[in-house]
Amino acid sequence: TPVDPAAAPATGDNPVFATEEDRLAETRKALGAVNSGAASEIANLYLAELALESENDVEAASKAWDKYLEGNSDNLMAMWVRVNQIQLERETGDQAALAESLRLELERADRDLPEDVLLYELARTYDALGQTDDAIERYQQILDEYPSSPFVADARRATTSA
């Protein structure tokens, strides 16, 4: 049975907030108070996600991601940030320019992201542009060259539904 949050006792480990806005404000406050090295950088990334999701503040998220990547370009979190940038650009920016940028990055030997990630994001961008044949070609490349990629299921769906 569902629990009524109003009936749950508020404790330090399990605070109860009157509104979602109160919860977000307290979350921002707690993350903003983190001020030591890597923990602070991660807290700032969470703040960027909150700004984007709760306030649709694209500029704040972009600035936080750019700042993070200035000092961290070759770790797993940097890859996650870079994928977020690509997805945001696809949703809010010039999709044709993004497709060209991803295509050029695939040609580089010193890529920021693994090739299967770039292929997947390029395929999704081609889909968004309505360039179905180009998208299917990239999805097929994932299937052929990266059979253990986490994007195989999506690629298979895309190629079989076309």
PDB file of C-alpha atoms in Angstrom:
ATOM      1  CA  THR A   1       0.000   0.000   0.000  1.00  0.00           C
ATOM      2  CA  PRO A   2       1.249   3.519  -0.734  1.00  0.00           C
ATOM      3  CA  VAL A   3       2.578   5.453   2.206  1.00  0.00           C
ATOM      4  CA  ASP A   4       1.285   8.939   2.819  1.00  0.00           C
ATOM      5  CA  PRO A   5       4.432  11.127   2.919  1.00  0.00           C
ATOM      6  CA  ALA A   6       2.692  13.494   5.322  1.00  0.00           C
ATOM      7  CA  ALA A   7       2.383  10.626   7.811  1.00  0.00           C
ATOM      8  CA  ALA A   8       6.084   9.686   7.572  1.00  0.00           C
ATOM      9  CA  PRO A   9       8.247  11.031  10.353  1.00  0.00           C
ATOM     10  CA  ALA A  10      10.841  13.574   9.273  1.00  0.00           C
ATOM     11  CA  THR A  11      14.336  12.643  10.353  1.00  0.00           C
ATOM     12  CA  GLY A  12      17.774  13.879   9.389  1.00  0.00           C
ATOM     13  CA  ASP A  13      18.120  10.931   7.010  1.00  0.00           C
ATOM     14  CA  ASN A  14      14.560  11.121   5.712  1.00  0.00           C
ATOM     15  CA  PRO A  15      13.367  14.726   5.565  1.00  0.00           C
ATOM     16  CA  VAL A  16       9.864  15.473   4.373  1.00  0.00           C
ATOM     17  CA  PHE A  17       9.208  18.630   2.356  1.00  0.00           C
ATOM     18  CA  ALA A  18       5.950  20.482   1.922  1.00  0.00           C
ATOM     19  CA  THR A  19       6.496  20.991  -1.811  1.00  0.00           C
ATOM     20  CA  GLU A  20       8.740  19.828  -4.602  1.00  0.00           C
ATOM     21  CA  GLU A  21      10.146  23.358  -4.773  1.00  0.00           C
ATOM     22  CA  ASP A  22      11.167  23.102  -1.099  1.00  0.00           C
ATOM     23  CA  ARG A  23      12.891  19.781  -1.804  1.00  0.00           C
ATOM     24  CA  LEU A  24      14.754  21.225  -4.788  1.00  0.00           C
ATOM     25  CA  ALA A  25      15.805  24.311  -2.823  1.00  0.00           C
ATOM     26  CA  GLU A  26      17.220  22.158  -0.024  1.00  0.00           C
ATOM     27  CA  THR A  27      18.969  19.922  -2.552  1.00  0.00           C
ATOM     28  CA  ARG A  28      20.573  22.962  -4.229  1.00  0.00           C
ATOM     29  CA  LYS A  29      21.650  24.277  -0.838  1.00  0.00           C
ATOM     30  CA  ALA A  30      23.253  20.964   0.157  1.00  0.00           C
ATOM     31  CA  LEU A  31      25.032  20.527  -3.182  1.00  0.00           C
ATOM     32  CA  GLY A  32      26.191  24.145  -3.130  1.00  0.00           C
ATOM     33  CA  ALA A  33      27.782  23.588   0.266  1.00  0.00           C
ATOM     34  CA  VAL A  34      30.112  20.908  -1.104  1.00  0.00           C
ATOM     35  CA  ASN A  35      33.407  22.686  -1.621  1.00  0.00           C
ATOM     36  CA  SER A  36      36.210  20.176  -1.772  1.00  0.00           C
ATOM     37  CA  GLY A  37      37.926  19.113  -4.987  1.00  0.00           C
ATOM     38  CA  ALA A  38      36.328  16.365  -7.016  1.00  0.00           C
ATOM     39  CA  ALA A  39      33.255  16.214  -4.768  1.00  0.00           C
ATOM     40  CA  SER A  40      32.606  19.874  -5.529  1.00  0.00           C
ATOM     41  CA  GLU A  41      32.926  19.253  -9.267  1.00  0.00           C
ATOM     42  CA  ILE A  42      30.418  16.395  -9.096  1.00  0.00           C
ATOM     43  CA  ALA A  43      28.061  18.494  -6.957  1.00  0.00           C
ATOM     44  CA  ASN A  44      28.216  21.223  -9.610  1.00  0.00           C
ATOM     45  CA  LEU A  45      27.292  18.682 -12.289  1.00  0.00           C
ATOM     46  CA  TYR A  46      24.259  17.645 -10.255  1.00  0.00           C
ATOM     47  CA  LEU A  47      23.334  21.314  -9.880  1.00  0.00           C
ATOM     48  CA  ALA A  48      23.563  21.645 -13.667  1.00  0.00           C
ATOM     49  CA  GLU A  49      21.210  18.685 -14.099  1.00  0.00           C
ATOM     50  CA  LEU A  50      18.771  20.229 -11.634  1.00  0.00           C
ATOM     51  CA  ALA A  51      18.903  23.562 -13.460  1.00  0.00           C
ATOM     52  CA  LEU A  52      18.165  21.850 -16.739  1.00  0.00           C
ATOM     53  CA  GLU A  53      15.447  19.495 -15.526  1.00  0.00           C
ATOM     54  CA  SER A  54      13.589  21.690 -13.055  1.00  0.00           C
ATOM     55  CA  GLU A  55      14.062  25.127 -14.620  1.00  0.00           C
ATOM     56  CA  ASN A  56      14.977  24.322 -18.228  1.00  0.00           C
ATOM     57  CA  ASP A  57      18.049  26.514 -17.722  1.00  0.00           C
ATOM     58  CA  VAL A  58      20.065  25.409 -20.731  1.00  0.00           C
ATOM     59  CA  GLU A  59      22.650  28.151 -20.268  1.00  0.00           C
ATOM     60  CA  ALA A  60      23.450  27.215 -16.658  1.00  0.00           C
ATOM     61  CA  ALA A  61      23.784  23.540 -17.537  1.00  0.00           C
ATOM     62  CA  SER A  62      25.999  24.287 -20.546  1.00  0.00           C
ATOM     63  CA  LYS A  63      28.277  26.550 -18.522  1.00  0.00           C
ATOM     64  CA  ALA A  64      28.656  23.971 -15.749  1.00  0.00           C
ATOM     65  CA  TRP A  65      29.426  21.219 -18.257  1.00  0.00           C
ATOM     66  CA  ASP A  66      31.967  23.385 -20.124  1.00  0.00           C
ATOM     67  CA  LYS A  67      33.644  24.311 -16.844  1.00  0.00           C
ATOM     68  CA  TYR A  68      33.878  20.664 -15.820  1.00  0.00           C
ATOM     69  CA  LEU A  69      35.381  19.642 -19.165  1.00  0.00           C
ATOM     70  CA  GLU A  70      38.055  22.363 -18.946  1.00  0.00           C
ATOM     71  CA  GLY A  71      39.808  20.419 -16.200  1.00  0.00           C
ATOM     72  CA  ASN A  72      38.517  16.907 -16.833  1.00  0.00           C
ATOM     73  CA  SER A  73      38.562  15.652 -20.361  1.00  0.00           C
ATOM     74  CA  ASP A  74      39.554  12.029 -20.093  1.00  0.00           C
ATOM     75  CA  ASN A  75      37.492  10.331 -17.412  1.00  0.00           C
ATOM     76  CA  LEU A  76      34.154   8.538 -17.346  1.00  0.00           C
ATOM     77  CA  MET A  77      32.303  11.545 -15.945  1.00  0.00           C
ATOM     78  CA  ALA A  78      33.689  13.697 -18.771  1.00  0.00           C
ATOM     79  CA  MET A  79      32.263  11.217 -21.269  1.00  0.00           C
ATOM     80  CA  TRP A  80      28.868  11.467 -19.555  1.00  0.00           C
ATOM     81  CA  VAL A  81      29.047  15.276 -19.668  1.00  0.00           C
ATOM     82  CA  ARG A  82      29.993  15.225 -23.348  1.00  0.00           C
ATOM     83  CA  VAL A  83      27.044  12.952 -24.199  1.00  0.00           C
ATOM     84  CA  ASN A  84      24.739  15.303 -22.287  1.00  0.00           C
ATOM     85  CA  GLN A  85      26.083  18.200 -24.353  1.00  0.00           C
ATOM     86  CA  ILE A  86      25.397  16.313 -27.571  1.00  0.00           C
ATOM     87  CA  GLN A  87      21.860  15.429 -26.506  1.00  0.00           C
ATOM     88  CA  LEU A  88      21.128  19.010 -25.460  1.00  0.00           C
ATOM     89  CA  GLU A  89      22.513  20.354 -28.723  1.00  0.00           C
ATOM     90  CA  ARG A  90      20.320  17.922 -30.658  1.00  0.00           C
ATOM     91  CA  GLU A  91      17.254  19.102 -28.714  1.00  0.00           C
ATOM     92  CA  THR A  92      17.945  22.851 -28.731  1.00  0.00           C
ATOM     93  CA  GLY A  93      20.537  23.660 -31.365  1.00  0.00           C
ATOM     94  CA  ASP A  94      21.502  23.304 -34.984  1.00  0.00           C
ATOM     95  CA  GLN A  95      21.078  19.596 -35.693  1.00  0.00           C
ATOM     96  CA  ALA A  96      22.779  19.766 -39.090  1.00  0.00           C
ATOM     97  CA  ALA A  97      25.861  21.383 -37.548  1.00  0.00           C
ATOM     98  CA  LEU A  98      25.833  18.770 -34.791  1.00  0.00           C
ATOM     99  CA  ALA A  99      25.687  15.954 -37.354  1.00  0.00           C
ATOM    100  CA  GLU A 100      28.672  17.435 -39.175  1.00  0.00           C
ATOM    101  CA  SER A 101      30.592  17.866 -35.915  1.00  0.00           C
ATOM    102  CA  LEU A 102      29.946  14.243 -34.924  1.00  0.00           C
ATOM    103  CA  ARG A 103      30.892  13.016 -38.390  1.00  0.00           C
ATOM    104  CA  LEU A 104      34.187  14.930 -38.201  1.00  0.00           C
ATOM    105  CA  GLU A 105      34.882  13.644 -34.703  1.00  0.00           C
ATOM    106  CA  LEU A 106      34.456  10.084 -35.967  1.00  0.00           C
ATOM    107  CA  GLU A 107      37.288  10.756 -38.441  1.00  0.00           C
ATOM    108  CA  ARG A 108      39.688  11.909 -35.719  1.00  0.00           C
ATOM    109  CA  ALA A 109      42.131   9.500 -34.102  1.00  0.00           C
ATOM    110  CA  ASP A 110      41.960  11.376 -30.773  1.00  0.00           C
ATOM    111  CA  ARG A 111      38.201  11.175 -30.208  1.00  0.00           C
ATOM    112  CA  ASP A 112      36.591  12.466 -27.022  1.00  0.00           C
ATOM    113  CA  LEU A 113      34.163   9.537 -26.993  1.00  0.00           C
ATOM    114  CA  PRO A 114      34.299   5.880 -28.060  1.00  0.00           C
ATOM    115  CA  GLU A 115      33.346   5.272 -31.666  1.00  0.00           C
ATOM    116  CA  ASP A 116      30.145   3.353 -30.859  1.00  0.00           C
ATOM    117  CA  VAL A 117      28.913   6.270 -28.744  1.00  0.00           C
ATOM    118  CA  LEU A 118      29.623   8.723 -31.556  1.00  0.00           C
ATOM    119  CA  LEU A 119      27.941   6.457 -34.110  1.00  0.00           C
ATOM    120  CA  TYR A 120      24.873   6.143 -31.905  1.00  0.00           C
ATOM    121  CA  GLU A 121      24.623   9.884 -31.305  1.00  0.00           C
ATOM    122  CA  LEU A 122      25.148  10.568 -35.006  1.00  0.00           C
ATOM    123  CA  ALA A 123      22.421   8.060 -35.894  1.00  0.00           C
ATOM    124  CA  ARG A 124      20.033   9.710 -33.431  1.00  0.00           C
ATOM    125  CA  THR A 125      20.881  13.110 -34.895  1.00  0.00           C
ATOM    126  CA  TYR A 126      20.249  11.861 -38.427  1.00  0.00           C
ATOM    127  CA  ASP A 127      16.909  10.490 -37.184  1.00  0.00           C
ATOM    128  CA  ALA A 128      16.052  13.912 -35.766  1.00  0.00           C
ATOM    129  CA  LEU A 129      16.934  15.469 -39.129  1.00  0.00           C
ATOM    130  CA  GLY A 130      14.721  12.961 -40.952  1.00  0.00           C
ATOM    131  CA  GLN A 131      17.743  11.415 -42.701  1.00  0.00           C
ATOM    132  CA  THR A 132      16.582   7.863 -42.135  1.00  0.00           C
ATOM    133  CA  ASP A 133      18.965   6.167 -44.571  1.00  0.00           C
ATOM    134  CA  ASP A 134      21.996   7.824 -42.964  1.00  0.00           C
ATOM    135  CA  ALA A 135      20.712   6.899 -39.500  1.00  0.00           C
ATOM    136  CA  ILE A 136      20.172   3.259 -40.463  1.00  0.00           C
ATOM    137  CA  GLU A 137      23.663   3.111 -41.963  1.00  0.00           C
ATOM    138  CA  ARG A 138      25.162   4.230 -38.620  1.00  0.00           C
ATOM    139  CA  TYR A 139      22.971   1.854 -36.618  1.00  0.00           C
ATOM    140  CA  GLN A 140      24.040  -0.996 -38.921  1.00  0.00           C
ATOM    141  CA  GLN A 141      27.675  -0.020 -38.391  1.00  0.00           C
ATOM    142  CA  ILE A 142      27.146  -0.393 -34.631  1.00  0.00           C
ATOM    143  CA  LEU A 143      25.646  -3.857 -35.184  1.00  0.00           C
ATOM    144  CA  ASP A 144      28.477  -4.933 -37.482  1.00  0.00           C
ATOM    145  CA  GLU A 145      31.473  -3.446 -35.674  1.00  0.00           C
ATOM    146  CA  TYR A 146      30.392  -3.276 -32.026  1.00  0.00           C
ATOM    147  CA  PRO A 147      28.261  -6.350 -31.262  1.00  0.00           C
ATOM    148  CA  SER A 148      28.735  -5.921 -27.501  1.00  0.00           C
ATOM    149  CA  SER A 149      27.931  -2.197 -27.461  1.00  0.00           C
ATOM    150  CA  PRO A 150      25.192  -1.042 -25.092  1.00  0.00           C
ATOM    151  CA  PHE A 151      23.538   0.533 -28.160  1.00  0.00           C
ATOM    152  CA  VAL A 152      23.001  -2.759 -30.022  1.00  0.00           C
ATOM    153  CA  ALA A 153      19.391  -3.191 -28.866  1.00  0.00           C
ATOM    154  CA  ASP A 154      18.450   0.315 -30.044  1.00  0.00           C
ATOM    155  CA  ALA A 155      20.366  -0.176 -33.281  1.00  0.00           C
ATOM    156  CA  ARG A 156      18.626  -3.494 -33.923  1.00  0.00           C
ATOM    157  CA  ARG A 157      15.212  -1.927 -33.265  1.00  0.00           C
ATOM    158  CA  ALA A 158      15.998   0.954 -35.612  1.00  0.00           C
ATOM    159  CA  THR A 159      17.187  -1.279 -38.431  1.00  0.00           C
ATOM    160  CA  THR A 160      14.358  -3.795 -38.188  1.00  0.00           C
ATOM    161  CA  SER A 161      11.595  -1.186 -37.992  1.00  0.00           C
ATOM    162  CA  ALA A 162      12.818   0.625 -41.113  1.00  0.00           C
TER     163      ALA A 162
END
